[in-house]
Amino acid sequence: MDALSKAIIEQLQQDGRRPYASIGKAVGLSEAAVRQRVQKLIDAGVMQIVAVTDPLTIGFKRQAMIGIRCAGDVEPVADELAAMPEVDYVVITAGSFDLIVEVVCEDDDQLLEIISKRIRAIPEVSSTESFVYLRLRKQTYSWGTR
């Protein structure tokens, strides 16, 4: 990835609705060139342009991070977890857990159902540990391109 693509990403991280013409002026490209680069970055899976919300304010009262230990290959388990609509983050890790997932739920009953009946029902899952969020203090996606 070259410096111009990184500069475009940084512009969009500041404001995902910033017009391509404004981005072009800031990075020294035409509007059309910015549009093409943005589409290539999206198509390559380098970035997404989305609205970020605070789940608590839109009816999802329970969030949790769940550490998962597996017996056997973790990749099929990660794929199965990633297919669950309540799961918004799946990471294969090294350390105490094989996987860490973040879930966003409407309430404690839904969290219990996801953990007990869906995650623990996956045959390769040997144990889970849940970290329930009490309050969202910071959520940002603006770490830049360094």
CSV table of C-alpha atoms in Angstrom, one decimal:
chain,number,residue,atom,x,y,z
A,1,MET,CA,0.0,0.0,0.0
A,2,ASP,CA,1.4,3.3,-1.0
A,3,ALA,CA,1.4,6.7,0.9
A,4,LEU,CA,-1.5,8.0,-1.1
A,5,SER,CA,-3.8,5.1,-0.2
A,6,LYS,CA,-2.8,5.5,3.4
A,7,ALA,CA,-3.6,9.2,3.2
A,8,ILE,CA,-7.0,8.5,1.8
A,9,ILE,CA,-7.7,6.0,4.6
A,10,GLU,CA,-6.7,8.6,7.2
A,11,GLN,CA,-9.1,11.1,5.6
A,12,LEU,CA,-12.0,8.6,5.7
A,13,GLN,CA,-11.2,7.7,9.3
A,14,GLN,CA,-11.7,11.3,10.3
A,15,ASP,CA,-15.0,11.5,8.4
A,16,GLY,CA,-16.3,8.5,6.5
A,17,ARG,CA,-18.7,10.8,4.6
A,18,ARG,CA,-16.0,13.2,3.4
A,19,PRO,CA,-16.5,13.9,-0.3
A,20,TYR,CA,-14.0,12.4,-2.7
A,21,ALA,CA,-13.3,15.9,-4.1
A,22,SER,CA,-12.2,17.1,-0.6
A,23,ILE,CA,-10.1,14.0,-0.1
A,24,GLY,CA,-8.5,14.6,-3.5
A,25,LYS,CA,-7.6,18.1,-2.6
A,26,ALA,CA,-6.1,17.0,0.7
A,27,VAL,CA,-4.0,14.2,-0.9
A,28,GLY,CA,-3.2,15.7,-4.3
A,29,LEU,CA,-5.4,13.5,-6.5
A,30,SER,CA,-8.4,14.0,-8.7
A,31,GLU,CA,-11.9,13.0,-7.4
A,32,ALA,CA,-12.0,10.2,-9.9
A,33,ALA,CA,-8.6,8.8,-8.8
A,34,VAL,CA,-9.7,8.9,-5.2
A,35,ARG,CA,-13.0,7.1,-6.1
A,36,GLN,CA,-11.0,4.4,-7.9
A,37,ARG,CA,-8.5,3.9,-5.0
A,38,VAL,CA,-11.3,3.8,-2.4
A,39,GLN,CA,-13.1,1.1,-4.4
A,40,LYS,CA,-9.9,-0.9,-4.8
A,41,LEU,CA,-9.3,-0.7,-1.1
A,42,ILE,CA,-12.8,-1.9,-0.3
A,43,ASP,CA,-12.7,-4.7,-2.9
A,44,ALA,CA,-9.4,-5.9,-1.5
A,45,GLY,CA,-10.8,-6.0,2.0
A,46,VAL,CA,-8.4,-3.4,3.3
A,47,MET,CA,-11.2,-1.2,4.6
A,48,GLN,CA,-14.9,-0.8,5.0
A,49,ILE,CA,-17.0,2.3,5.3
A,50,VAL,CA,-19.6,1.9,7.9
A,51,ALA,CA,-21.6,3.7,10.6
A,52,VAL,CA,-20.2,2.9,14.1
A,53,THR,CA,-22.8,2.9,16.9
A,54,ASP,CA,-22.8,2.5,20.6
A,55,PRO,CA,-24.9,-0.7,20.9
A,56,LEU,CA,-26.3,0.3,24.3
A,57,THR,CA,-28.0,3.3,22.8
A,58,ILE,CA,-29.8,1.2,20.1
A,59,GLY,CA,-31.3,-1.5,22.2
A,60,PHE,CA,-28.4,-4.0,22.7
A,61,LYS,CA,-28.0,-3.9,26.4
A,62,ARG,CA,-25.4,-6.7,26.8
A,63,GLN,CA,-22.0,-7.0,25.3
A,64,ALA,CA,-19.3,-9.5,26.2
A,65,MET,CA,-15.9,-10.7,25.2
A,66,ILE,CA,-15.7,-14.5,25.3
A,67,GLY,CA,-12.5,-16.4,25.5
A,68,ILE,CA,-12.8,-19.9,24.0
A,69,ARG,CA,-10.5,-22.9,24.3
A,70,CYS,CA,-10.7,-25.6,21.6
A,71,ALA,CA,-9.7,-29.2,21.1
A,72,GLY,CA,-8.4,-29.6,17.6
A,73,ASP,CA,-8.4,-27.2,14.6
A,74,VAL,CA,-9.6,-23.7,15.6
A,75,GLU,CA,-10.2,-22.4,12.1
A,76,PRO,CA,-13.5,-24.3,11.5
A,77,VAL,CA,-14.7,-23.1,14.9
A,78,ALA,CA,-13.7,-19.5,14.1
A,79,ASP,CA,-15.6,-19.8,10.8
A,80,GLU,CA,-18.7,-21.1,12.6
A,81,LEU,CA,-18.6,-18.3,15.2
A,82,ALA,CA,-18.1,-15.7,12.5
A,83,ALA,CA,-21.3,-16.9,10.9
A,84,MET,CA,-23.3,-16.0,14.0
A,85,PRO,CA,-25.1,-12.6,13.6
A,86,GLU,CA,-24.5,-11.7,17.2
A,87,VAL,CA,-20.8,-12.1,16.9
A,88,ASP,CA,-19.0,-9.0,15.6
A,89,TYR,CA,-15.4,-9.9,16.3
A,90,VAL,CA,-13.5,-13.2,16.0
A,91,VAL,CA,-9.8,-13.5,16.6
A,92,ILE,CA,-7.6,-16.6,16.6
A,93,THR,CA,-5.1,-16.0,19.4
A,94,ALA,CA,-2.0,-17.4,21.1
A,95,GLY,CA,-2.1,-17.6,24.8
A,96,SER,CA,-4.7,-18.8,27.3
A,97,PHE,CA,-7.5,-18.8,24.7
A,98,ASP,CA,-7.5,-20.2,21.2
A,99,LEU,CA,-10.2,-17.7,20.1
A,100,ILE,CA,-11.6,-14.5,21.4
A,101,VAL,CA,-15.0,-13.3,20.2
A,102,GLU,CA,-17.2,-10.3,21.0
A,103,VAL,CA,-20.9,-10.6,21.1
A,104,VAL,CA,-23.6,-8.0,21.1
A,105,CYS,CA,-26.9,-9.1,22.6
A,106,GLU,CA,-30.3,-7.6,23.5
A,107,ASP,CA,-30.1,-8.9,27.1
A,108,ASP,CA,-28.6,-11.5,29.5
A,109,ASP,CA,-31.0,-14.2,28.3
A,110,GLN,CA,-29.8,-13.9,24.8
A,111,LEU,CA,-26.2,-13.9,26.0
A,112,LEU,CA,-26.8,-17.1,28.0
A,113,GLU,CA,-28.5,-18.7,24.9
A,114,ILE,CA,-25.5,-17.9,22.7
A,115,ILE,CA,-22.9,-19.1,25.1
A,116,SER,CA,-24.7,-22.3,26.4
A,117,LYS,CA,-26.7,-23.5,23.4
A,118,ARG,CA,-24.6,-22.2,20.5
A,119,ILE,CA,-21.0,-21.7,21.3
A,120,ARG,CA,-20.6,-24.5,23.8
A,121,ALA,CA,-22.6,-26.8,21.4
A,122,ILE,CA,-19.7,-26.6,18.9
A,123,PRO,CA,-18.0,-30.0,19.4
A,124,GLU,CA,-14.4,-28.7,19.3
A,125,VAL,CA,-15.2,-26.0,22.1
A,126,SER,CA,-13.8,-27.3,25.3
A,127,SER,CA,-14.4,-24.3,27.5
A,128,THR,CA,-15.4,-20.6,27.6
A,129,GLU,CA,-14.8,-17.7,29.8
A,130,SER,CA,-17.0,-14.6,29.6
A,131,PHE,CA,-16.1,-11.0,30.2
A,132,VAL,CA,-19.3,-9.0,30.4
A,133,TYR,CA,-19.1,-5.3,29.6
A,134,LEU,CA,-20.6,-3.0,32.2
A,135,ARG,CA,-20.0,0.3,30.5
A,136,LEU,CA,-18.5,1.3,27.1
A,137,ARG,CA,-15.9,3.9,27.8
A,138,LYS,CA,-14.2,4.2,24.5
A,139,GLN,CA,-14.7,2.7,21.0
A,140,THR,CA,-12.7,4.1,18.2
A,141,TYR,CA,-11.4,3.0,14.8
A,142,SER,CA,-9.1,5.8,14.1
A,143,TRP,CA,-5.6,4.3,14.7
A,144,GLY,CA,-4.5,5.6,11.3
A,145,THR,CA,-2.2,3.8,8.9
A,146,ARG,CA,1.1,4.5,10.8
